[in-house]
């Protein structure tokens, strides 16, 4: 059997990832993660980090896959959404490889790659997808060949809110894991804004409040606990509404915030009570990585969805609901 060897490049934000797949078998998964020296992600610094590691990431991936560069069949890259300078590093790499090897170039939508790898790893076929990361917070479901956004944040993504709160309190980036640890020692539920509008939600007012309460001297453990309880309850409520309206029977959690055990527990409880199935994408593939780009790239390749050079411009605001899903 002849294999299609797809190389996938992820560079939308903090991670430069290169994955190589032989059809749907993972051969290589190389990741270099940018860690800001201070504050949050600086797009230009992150792009410089990706450029710096591009060559070694490529060679490491080929070595791990035990392939030579001429064995590759197609080059997939995350075309958007994401941070412009970071996206461009991956796109330049992808165009250079595809042109010099004379093989197809495949632009991949980053959130759809999260969904595709989530379906593949969990075996779910038609879930409500909860995509919660540093840059996105959306509820999506497939309808008429498009992953439509049924609910989303009206302002900051939840991961970004967690990271911003962490920054105010001196917790290093990314803040989610340490906030989760501190929350385990919190017990006092501090009143915060709870904003759900239909299936949309908002975190910015809550973020301002929790920052203010930190300055007022509230215990950090109680603030972390309350932050999680409020924001996660908002996500779960909106998801439950989406499940009911769309008559779906499963929920798939993807994105870095999905690492949070409390969030998973809350989804598990809600789904159990509704007779629905809840599955979180395994953490290895829930965070940004090159394998998911290679995987969706391969699916698109099988459907002859390649990207011409002229159409390969990156789009920092490319929405998942603009893509027709053929896979
Ligand atoms: P991603 O953008 O998908 O790579 O995910 C990164 C985001 O996930 C950051 O905002 C992190 O703070 C957040 N994150 C990572 N681990 C956890 C956790 N255990 N609890 C909550 N958020 C987390
Ligand atoms: Mg992501």
mmCIF file of C-alpha atoms and ligand atoms in Angstrom:
data_model
loop_
_atom_site.group_PDB
_atom_site.id
_atom_site.type_symbol
_atom_site.label_atom_id
_atom_site.label_comp_id
_atom_site.label_asym_id
_atom_site.label_seq_id
_atom_site.Cartn_x
_atom_site.Cartn_y
_atom_site.Cartn_z
ATOM 1 C CA UNK A 1 0.000 0.000 0.000
ATOM 2 C CA UNK A 2 1.362 3.401 -0.922
ATOM 3 C CA UNK A 3 1.308 5.824 1.975
ATOM 4 C CA UNK A 4 0.674 9.520 1.866
ATOM 5 C CA UNK A 5 3.290 11.204 4.040
ATOM 6 C CA UNK A 6 1.839 14.493 5.225
ATOM 7 C CA UNK A 7 3.955 16.978 7.124
ATOM 8 C CA UNK A 8 1.962 19.466 9.217
ATOM 9 C CA UNK A 9 3.224 22.776 10.569
ATOM 10 C CA UNK A 10 1.583 24.492 13.540
ATOM 11 C CA UNK A 11 2.729 28.032 14.358
ATOM 12 C CA UNK A 12 -0.410 30.005 15.239
ATOM 13 C CA UNK A 13 0.767 31.175 18.670
ATOM 14 C CA UNK A 14 3.191 29.862 21.307
ATOM 15 C CA UNK A 15 4.027 26.485 19.787
ATOM 16 C CA UNK A 16 6.051 25.624 16.727
ATOM 17 C CA UNK A 17 4.960 22.069 16.031
ATOM 18 C CA UNK A 18 5.834 19.708 13.221
ATOM 19 C CA UNK A 19 3.966 16.469 12.815
ATOM 20 C CA UNK A 20 4.407 13.813 10.171
ATOM 21 C CA UNK A 21 1.804 11.172 9.415
ATOM 22 C CA UNK A 22 1.728 8.170 7.117
ATOM 23 C CA UNK A 23 -1.953 8.331 6.224
ATOM 24 C CA UNK A 24 -3.484 8.473 9.724
ATOM 25 C CA UNK A 25 -0.544 6.980 11.608
ATOM 26 C CA UNK A 26 1.641 9.401 13.573
ATOM 27 C CA UNK A 27 5.316 9.097 12.658
ATOM 28 C CA UNK A 28 6.696 12.251 14.251
ATOM 29 C CA UNK A 29 5.564 14.896 16.712
ATOM 30 C CA UNK A 30 8.088 17.648 17.394
ATOM 31 C CA UNK A 31 7.239 20.732 19.462
ATOM 32 C CA UNK A 32 9.121 23.824 20.470
ATOM 33 C CA UNK A 33 7.237 26.034 22.896
ATOM 34 C CA UNK A 34 7.865 29.739 23.276
ATOM 35 C CA UNK A 35 7.830 30.964 26.855
ATOM 36 C CA UNK A 36 7.684 34.727 27.321
ATOM 37 C CA UNK A 37 10.329 36.200 29.613
ATOM 38 C CA UNK A 38 7.702 38.498 31.060
ATOM 39 C CA UNK A 39 3.992 39.106 30.553
ATOM 40 C CA UNK A 40 2.021 37.267 27.900
ATOM 41 C CA UNK A 41 2.894 36.208 24.359
ATOM 42 C CA UNK A 42 4.726 38.917 22.385
ATOM 43 C CA UNK A 43 3.832 38.061 18.753
ATOM 44 C CA UNK A 44 7.118 39.297 17.265
ATOM 45 C CA UNK A 45 9.193 37.424 19.881
ATOM 46 C CA UNK A 46 7.161 34.249 19.371
ATOM 47 C CA UNK A 47 7.650 34.528 15.597
ATOM 48 C CA UNK A 48 11.380 34.956 16.129
ATOM 49 C CA UNK A 49 11.382 31.868 18.343
ATOM 50 C CA UNK A 50 9.613 29.837 15.616
ATOM 51 C CA UNK A 51 12.020 31.075 12.924
ATOM 52 C CA UNK A 52 14.979 30.212 15.121
ATOM 53 C CA UNK A 53 13.785 26.617 15.633
ATOM 54 C CA UNK A 54 12.287 25.995 12.181
ATOM 55 C CA UNK A 55 15.198 24.103 10.695
ATOM 56 C CA UNK A 56 15.975 21.941 13.717
ATOM 57 C CA UNK A 57 12.266 21.131 14.144
ATOM 58 C CA UNK A 58 12.052 19.991 10.531
ATOM 59 C CA UNK A 59 15.163 17.824 10.738
ATOM 60 C CA UNK A 60 14.129 16.358 14.096
ATOM 61 C CA UNK A 61 10.708 15.438 12.699
ATOM 62 C CA UNK A 62 12.166 13.768 9.608
ATOM 63 C CA UNK A 63 14.607 11.839 11.781
ATOM 64 C CA UNK A 64 11.862 10.744 14.181
ATOM 65 C CA UNK A 65 9.736 9.610 11.218
ATOM 66 C CA UNK A 66 12.750 7.900 9.663
ATOM 67 C CA UNK A 67 12.000 9.594 6.350
ATOM 68 C CA UNK A 68 14.044 11.684 3.999
ATOM 69 C CA UNK A 69 12.626 14.993 2.885
ATOM 70 C CA UNK A 70 11.901 13.695 -0.627
ATOM 71 C CA UNK A 71 9.589 11.012 0.806
ATOM 72 C CA UNK A 72 7.030 13.670 1.763
ATOM 73 C CA UNK A 73 3.783 13.708 -0.223
ATOM 74 C CA UNK A 74 2.148 16.950 0.979
ATOM 75 C CA UNK A 75 2.793 19.946 3.234
ATOM 76 C CA UNK A 76 -0.008 21.193 5.467
ATOM 77 C CA UNK A 77 0.174 24.363 7.537
ATOM 78 C CA UNK A 78 -2.079 26.277 9.921
ATOM 79 C CA UNK A 79 -3.264 29.157 7.756
ATOM 80 C CA UNK A 80 -5.264 30.854 10.515
ATOM 81 C CA UNK A 81 -6.614 32.063 12.826
ATOM 82 C CA UNK A 82 -3.726 33.138 15.028
ATOM 83 C CA UNK A 83 -1.037 35.732 15.573
ATOM 84 C CA UNK A 84 -0.021 37.221 12.205
ATOM 85 C CA UNK A 85 3.780 37.135 12.582
ATOM 86 C CA UNK A 86 3.662 33.563 13.946
ATOM 87 C CA UNK A 87 1.341 32.321 11.192
ATOM 88 C CA UNK A 88 3.673 33.754 8.578
ATOM 89 C CA UNK A 89 6.640 31.715 9.817
ATOM 90 C CA UNK A 90 4.749 28.465 9.274
ATOM 91 C CA UNK A 91 3.385 29.624 5.925
ATOM 92 C CA UNK A 92 6.828 30.566 4.627
ATOM 93 C CA UNK A 93 8.213 27.191 5.710
ATOM 94 C CA UNK A 94 5.297 25.377 4.087
ATOM 95 C CA UNK A 95 5.483 27.275 0.796
ATOM 96 C CA UNK A 96 9.237 26.792 0.592
ATOM 97 C CA UNK A 97 8.962 23.046 1.174
ATOM 98 C CA UNK A 98 6.014 22.503 -1.161
ATOM 99 C CA UNK A 99 7.587 24.530 -3.954
ATOM 100 C CA UNK A 100 11.039 23.022 -3.713
ATOM 101 C CA UNK A 101 9.724 19.452 -3.424
ATOM 102 C CA UNK A 102 6.978 20.107 -5.979
ATOM 103 C CA UNK A 103 4.256 18.598 -3.794
ATOM 104 C CA UNK A 104 0.828 19.939 -2.781
ATOM 105 C CA UNK A 105 0.441 22.724 -0.239
ATOM 106 C CA UNK A 106 -2.571 22.469 2.081
ATOM 107 C CA UNK A 107 -3.842 25.363 4.195
ATOM 108 C CA UNK A 108 -5.587 24.152 7.344
ATOM 109 C CA UNK A 109 -7.962 26.001 9.665
ATOM 110 C CA UNK A 110 -6.494 25.692 13.173
ATOM 111 C CA UNK A 111 -9.739 25.221 15.185
ATOM 112 C CA UNK A 112 -10.949 22.618 12.679
ATOM 113 C CA UNK A 113 -7.670 20.756 13.147
ATOM 114 C CA UNK A 114 -8.387 20.687 16.911
ATOM 115 C CA UNK A 115 -11.823 19.251 16.138
ATOM 116 C CA UNK A 116 -10.579 16.715 13.588
ATOM 117 C CA UNK A 117 -7.907 15.295 15.908
ATOM 118 C CA UNK A 118 -10.448 15.349 18.760
ATOM 119 C CA UNK A 119 -12.888 13.222 16.756
ATOM 120 C CA UNK A 120 -10.100 10.898 15.687
ATOM 121 C CA UNK A 121 -8.745 10.329 19.213
ATOM 122 C CA UNK A 122 -12.131 9.964 20.923
ATOM 123 C CA UNK A 123 -14.172 8.178 18.269
ATOM 124 C CA UNK A 124 -17.034 10.695 18.624
ATOM 125 C CA UNK A 125 -18.791 11.513 15.369
ATOM 126 C CA UNK A 126 -21.242 14.340 15.938
ATOM 127 C CA UNK A 127 -20.588 16.131 19.238
ATOM 128 C CA UNK A 128 -20.991 19.655 20.511
ATOM 129 C CA UNK A 129 -17.368 20.786 20.504
ATOM 130 C CA UNK A 130 -16.206 22.994 23.357
ATOM 131 C CA UNK A 131 -13.009 24.680 22.174
ATOM 132 C CA UNK A 132 -11.371 26.512 25.066
ATOM 133 C CA UNK A 133 -7.831 27.773 24.683
ATOM 134 C CA UNK A 134 -5.650 30.845 25.108
ATOM 135 C CA UNK A 135 -7.039 32.412 21.946
ATOM 136 C CA UNK A 136 -10.489 30.859 21.474
ATOM 137 C CA UNK A 137 -13.646 30.004 23.406
ATOM 138 C CA UNK A 138 -16.350 28.589 21.177
ATOM 139 C CA UNK A 139 -19.150 26.022 21.086
ATOM 140 C CA UNK A 140 -19.304 24.412 17.667
ATOM 141 C CA UNK A 141 -21.300 21.703 15.982
ATOM 142 C CA UNK A 142 -21.527 20.346 12.482
ATOM 143 C CA UNK A 143 -24.552 21.442 10.496
ATOM 144 C CA UNK A 144 -24.906 21.324 6.728
ATOM 145 C CA UNK A 145 -21.197 20.693 6.140
ATOM 146 C CA UNK A 146 -19.952 23.523 8.317
ATOM 147 C CA UNK A 147 -18.782 23.682 11.916
ATOM 148 C CA UNK A 148 -21.065 26.466 12.974
ATOM 149 C CA UNK A 149 -20.349 28.551 16.023
ATOM 150 C CA UNK A 150 -23.409 28.231 18.240
ATOM 151 C CA UNK A 151 -21.906 30.083 21.157
ATOM 152 C CA UNK A 152 -18.726 31.972 21.907
ATOM 153 C CA UNK A 153 -17.077 34.499 24.143
ATOM 154 C CA UNK A 154 -18.248 38.036 23.554
ATOM 155 C CA UNK A 155 -14.846 39.379 24.586
ATOM 156 C CA UNK A 156 -11.717 37.611 25.913
ATOM 157 C CA UNK A 157 -11.156 33.862 25.536
ATOM 158 C CA UNK A 158 -11.208 31.954 28.829
ATOM 159 C CA UNK A 159 -7.529 30.915 28.663
ATOM 160 C CA UNK A 160 -6.567 34.519 28.056
ATOM 161 C CA UNK A 161 -8.663 35.624 31.050
ATOM 162 C CA UNK A 162 -6.936 33.024 33.244
ATOM 163 C CA UNK A 163 -3.516 34.131 31.995
ATOM 164 C CA UNK A 164 -4.305 37.823 32.525
ATOM 165 C CA UNK A 165 -5.488 37.195 36.065
ATOM 166 C CA UNK A 166 -2.355 35.150 36.687
ATOM 167 C CA UNK A 167 -0.206 38.024 35.452
ATOM 168 C CA UNK A 168 -1.841 40.487 37.870
ATOM 169 C CA UNK A 169 -1.039 38.187 40.751
ATOM 170 C CA UNK A 170 2.522 37.268 39.808
ATOM 171 C CA UNK A 171 1.711 33.713 38.635
ATOM 172 C CA UNK A 172 3.920 32.882 35.624
ATOM 173 C CA UNK A 173 2.531 32.334 32.110
ATOM 174 C CA UNK A 174 0.544 30.245 31.268
ATOM 175 C CA UNK A 175 -1.517 30.760 34.411
ATOM 176 C CA UNK A 176 -4.155 28.010 34.063
ATOM 177 C CA UNK A 177 -2.302 25.150 35.793
ATOM 178 C CA UNK A 178 -1.241 27.209 38.836
ATOM 179 C CA UNK A 179 -4.708 28.756 39.176
ATOM 180 C CA UNK A 180 -6.104 25.215 39.182
ATOM 181 C CA UNK A 181 -3.686 24.227 41.982
ATOM 182 C CA UNK A 182 -4.500 27.291 44.078
ATOM 183 C CA UNK A 183 -8.238 26.814 43.504
ATOM 184 C CA UNK A 184 -8.032 23.403 45.193
ATOM 185 C CA UNK A 185 -7.248 25.202 48.461
ATOM 186 C CA UNK A 186 -10.020 27.752 48.062
ATOM 187 C CA UNK A 187 -13.377 27.320 49.766
ATOM 188 C CA UNK A 188 -15.057 30.708 49.906
ATOM 189 C CA UNK A 189 -17.181 31.494 46.835
ATOM 190 C CA UNK A 190 -16.694 35.197 46.134
ATOM 191 C CA UNK A 191 -19.502 36.831 44.169
ATOM 192 C CA UNK A 192 -18.470 37.653 40.589
ATOM 193 C CA UNK A 193 -20.372 38.612 37.403
ATOM 194 C CA UNK A 194 -22.043 35.619 35.727
ATOM 195 C CA UNK A 195 -22.755 36.489 32.100
ATOM 196 C CA UNK A 196 -24.455 34.011 29.752
ATOM 197 C CA UNK A 197 -26.482 35.415 26.865
ATOM 198 C CA UNK A 198 -28.201 32.594 25.035
ATOM 199 C CA UNK A 199 -25.251 30.386 24.207
ATOM 200 C CA UNK A 200 -22.676 33.198 24.329
ATOM 201 C CA UNK A 201 -20.674 34.103 27.406
ATOM 202 C CA UNK A 202 -18.477 36.933 28.586
ATOM 203 C CA UNK A 203 -15.412 36.922 30.825
ATOM 204 C CA UNK A 204 -14.035 40.471 30.735
ATOM 205 C CA UNK A 205 -16.233 41.958 33.482
ATOM 206 C CA UNK A 206 -15.450 38.984 35.695
ATOM 207 C CA UNK A 207 -11.748 39.423 35.001
ATOM 208 C CA UNK A 208 -11.846 43.089 36.032
ATOM 209 C CA UNK A 209 -13.760 42.208 39.218
ATOM 210 C CA UNK A 210 -11.425 39.430 40.245
ATOM 211 C CA UNK A 211 -8.395 41.676 39.638
ATOM 212 C CA UNK A 212 -10.023 44.386 41.748
ATOM 213 C CA UNK A 213 -10.783 41.966 44.551
ATOM 214 C CA UNK A 214 -7.179 40.780 44.501
ATOM 215 C CA UNK A 215 -6.030 44.398 45.056
ATOM 216 C CA UNK A 216 -8.564 44.643 47.890
ATOM 217 C CA UNK A 217 -6.803 41.771 49.649
ATOM 218 C CA UNK A 218 -9.081 38.765 49.104
ATOM 219 C CA UNK A 219 -7.294 35.406 49.474
ATOM 220 C CA UNK A 220 -5.739 34.264 46.194
ATOM 221 C CA UNK A 221 -6.933 30.682 46.752
ATOM 222 C CA UNK A 222 -10.570 31.840 47.099
ATOM 223 C CA UNK A 223 -10.230 34.088 44.057
ATOM 224 C CA UNK A 224 -8.843 31.243 41.931
ATOM 225 C CA UNK A 225 -11.581 28.936 43.192
ATOM 226 C CA UNK A 226 -14.314 31.485 42.476
ATOM 227 C CA UNK A 227 -12.851 32.384 39.074
ATOM 228 C CA UNK A 228 -13.014 28.723 38.034
ATOM 229 C CA UNK A 229 -16.454 28.054 39.507
ATOM 230 C CA UNK A 230 -18.024 31.034 37.759
ATOM 231 C CA UNK A 231 -16.373 30.787 34.356
ATOM 232 C CA UNK A 232 -16.691 27.010 34.114
ATOM 233 C CA UNK A 233 -20.354 27.122 35.167
ATOM 234 C CA UNK A 234 -20.968 29.632 32.377
ATOM 235 C CA UNK A 235 -19.348 27.311 29.827
ATOM 236 C CA UNK A 236 -21.256 24.293 31.075
ATOM 237 C CA UNK A 237 -24.603 26.132 31.097
ATOM 238 C CA UNK A 238 -24.152 27.350 27.517
ATOM 239 C CA UNK A 239 -23.066 23.873 26.412
ATOM 240 C CA UNK A 240 -26.081 22.262 28.038
ATOM 241 C CA UNK A 241 -28.339 24.678 26.175
ATOM 242 C CA UNK A 242 -26.586 23.850 22.900
ATOM 243 C CA UNK A 243 -27.004 20.116 23.575
ATOM 244 C CA UNK A 244 -30.720 20.601 24.167
ATOM 245 C CA UNK A 245 -31.366 22.866 21.173
ATOM 246 C CA UNK A 246 -29.358 20.790 18.724
ATOM 247 C CA UNK A 247 -30.463 17.440 20.146
ATOM 248 C CA UNK A 248 -26.893 16.145 20.232
ATOM 249 C CA UNK A 249 -25.850 13.430 22.638
ATOM 250 C CA UNK A 250 -22.135 14.033 23.165
ATOM 251 C CA UNK A 251 -19.664 16.752 24.135
ATOM 252 C CA UNK A 252 -16.042 16.918 23.018
ATOM 253 C CA UNK A 253 -13.660 19.181 24.945
ATOM 254 C CA UNK A 254 -10.584 20.472 23.086
ATOM 255 C CA UNK A 255 -7.997 23.195 23.739
ATOM 256 C CA UNK A 256 -5.503 23.791 26.559
ATOM 257 C CA UNK A 257 -8.083 24.794 29.197
ATOM 258 C CA UNK A 258 -9.500 21.270 28.773
ATOM 259 C CA UNK A 259 -6.564 20.118 30.933
ATOM 260 C CA UNK A 260 -8.465 21.438 33.945
ATOM 261 C CA UNK A 261 -9.859 18.604 36.075
ATOM 262 C CA UNK A 262 -12.545 20.732 37.698
ATOM 263 C CA UNK A 263 -13.847 21.737 34.263
ATOM 264 C CA UNK A 264 -13.909 18.086 33.150
ATOM 265 C CA UNK A 265 -15.731 17.089 36.346
ATOM 266 C CA UNK A 266 -18.388 19.747 35.795
ATOM 267 C CA UNK A 267 -18.927 18.627 32.197
ATOM 268 C CA UNK A 268 -19.048 14.986 33.311
ATOM 269 C CA UNK A 269 -21.777 15.762 35.849
ATOM 270 C CA UNK A 270 -23.856 17.810 33.421
ATOM 271 C CA UNK A 271 -23.606 15.194 30.664
ATOM 272 C CA UNK A 272 -24.399 12.324 33.019
ATOM 273 C CA UNK A 273 -27.547 14.110 34.157
ATOM 274 C CA UNK A 274 -28.626 14.598 30.514
ATOM 275 C CA UNK A 275 -27.725 11.078 29.404
ATOM 276 C CA UNK A 276 -25.054 12.467 27.091
ATOM 277 C CA UNK A 277 -21.473 11.317 26.629
ATOM 278 C CA UNK A 278 -18.575 13.587 27.626
ATOM 279 C CA UNK A 279 -15.038 13.048 26.347
ATOM 280 C CA UNK A 280 -12.028 15.342 26.602
ATOM 281 C CA UNK A 281 -9.412 15.116 23.869
ATOM 282 C CA UNK A 282 -6.274 13.470 25.342
ATOM 283 C CA UNK A 283 -3.972 16.266 26.555
ATOM 284 C CA UNK A 284 -1.154 15.406 24.132
ATOM 285 C CA UNK A 285 -3.358 16.450 21.249
ATOM 286 C CA UNK A 286 -5.663 18.915 23.033
ATOM 287 C CA UNK A 287 -2.944 21.577 23.025
ATOM 288 C CA UNK A 288 -1.451 23.073 19.865
ATOM 289 C CA UNK A 289 0.635 20.565 17.911
ATOM 290 C CA UNK A 290 1.785 19.746 14.386
ATOM 291 C CA UNK A 291 0.141 16.319 14.268
ATOM 292 C CA UNK A 292 -3.368 17.769 14.184
ATOM 293 C CA UNK A 293 -2.376 19.966 11.247
ATOM 294 C CA UNK A 294 -0.870 16.970 9.435
ATOM 295 C CA UNK A 295 -3.983 14.909 10.191
ATOM 296 C CA UNK A 296 -6.509 17.429 8.849
ATOM 297 C CA UNK A 297 -4.083 18.141 5.992
ATOM 298 C CA UNK A 298 -4.213 14.461 5.103
ATOM 299 C CA UNK A 299 -8.020 14.397 5.221
ATOM 300 C CA UNK A 300 -8.125 17.429 2.907
ATOM 301 C CA UNK A 301 -5.494 15.886 0.648
ATOM 302 C CA UNK A 302 -7.691 12.779 0.280
ATOM 303 C CA UNK A 303 -10.483 15.094 -0.906
ATOM 304 C CA UNK A 304 -8.137 16.927 -3.296
ATOM 305 C CA UNK A 305 -8.418 20.154 -1.274
ATOM 306 C CA UNK A 306 -5.057 21.712 -1.897
ATOM 307 C CA UNK A 307 -4.089 25.376 -1.662
ATOM 308 C CA UNK A 308 -2.577 27.324 -4.537
ATOM 309 C CA UNK A 309 0.333 29.627 -3.843
ATOM 310 C CA UNK A 310 -1.888 32.631 -4.571
ATOM 311 C CA UNK A 311 -4.439 31.445 -2.011
ATOM 312 C CA UNK A 312 -1.882 30.615 0.671
ATOM 313 C CA UNK A 313 -1.913 34.000 2.409
ATOM 314 C CA UNK A 314 -2.402 33.622 6.155
ATOM 315 C CA UNK A 315 -5.530 34.971 7.828
ATOM 316 C CA UNK A 316 -5.292 35.861 11.547
ATOM 317 C CA UNK A 317 -9.108 36.070 11.717
ATOM 318 C CA UNK A 318 -10.110 33.035 9.649
ATOM 319 C CA UNK A 319 -13.239 31.645 11.265
ATOM 320 C CA UNK A 320 -13.958 27.940 11.429
ATOM 321 C CA UNK A 321 -17.510 28.482 10.160
ATOM 322 C CA UNK A 322 -16.182 29.794 6.843
ATOM 323 C CA UNK A 323 -14.886 26.345 5.879
ATOM 324 C CA UNK A 324 -16.894 23.705 4.031
ATOM 325 C CA UNK A 325 -16.236 20.385 5.731
ATOM 326 C CA UNK A 326 -15.854 17.491 3.327
ATOM 327 C CA UNK A 327 -14.215 15.016 5.722
HETATM 328 P P1 LIG B 1 -3.811 26.418 23.982
HETATM 329 O O1 LIG B 1 -4.022 27.858 23.571
HETATM 330 O O2 LIG B 1 -4.868 25.494 23.505
HETATM 331 O O3 LIG B 1 -2.443 25.897 23.720
HETATM 332 O O4 LIG B 1 -3.950 26.397 25.583
HETATM 333 C C1 LIG B 1 -3.251 27.273 26.421
HETATM 334 C C2 LIG B 1 -4.184 27.821 27.476
HETATM 335 O O5 LIG B 1 -4.632 26.754 28.326
HETATM 336 C C3 LIG B 1 -3.535 28.855 28.381
HETATM 337 O O6 LIG B 1 -4.376 29.973 28.473
HETATM 338 C C4 LIG B 1 -3.414 28.131 29.717
HETATM 339 O O7 LIG B 1 -3.494 28.992 30.848
HETATM 340 C C5 LIG B 1 -4.589 27.183 29.669
HETATM 341 N N1 LIG B 1 -4.405 26.022 30.542
HETATM 342 C C6 LIG B 1 -3.423 25.090 30.516
HETATM 343 N N2 LIG B 1 -3.570 24.206 31.521
HETATM 344 C C7 LIG B 1 -4.683 24.591 32.211
HETATM 345 C C8 LIG B 1 -5.364 24.095 33.366
HETATM 346 N N3 LIG B 1 -4.934 23.042 34.039
HETATM 347 N N4 LIG B 1 -6.472 24.763 33.765
HETATM 348 C C9 LIG B 1 -6.936 25.840 33.095
HETATM 349 N N5 LIG B 1 -6.318 26.352 32.024
HETATM 350 C C10 LIG B 1 -5.220 25.740 31.578
HETATM 351 MG MG1 LIG B 2 -5.186 26.032 19.666
#
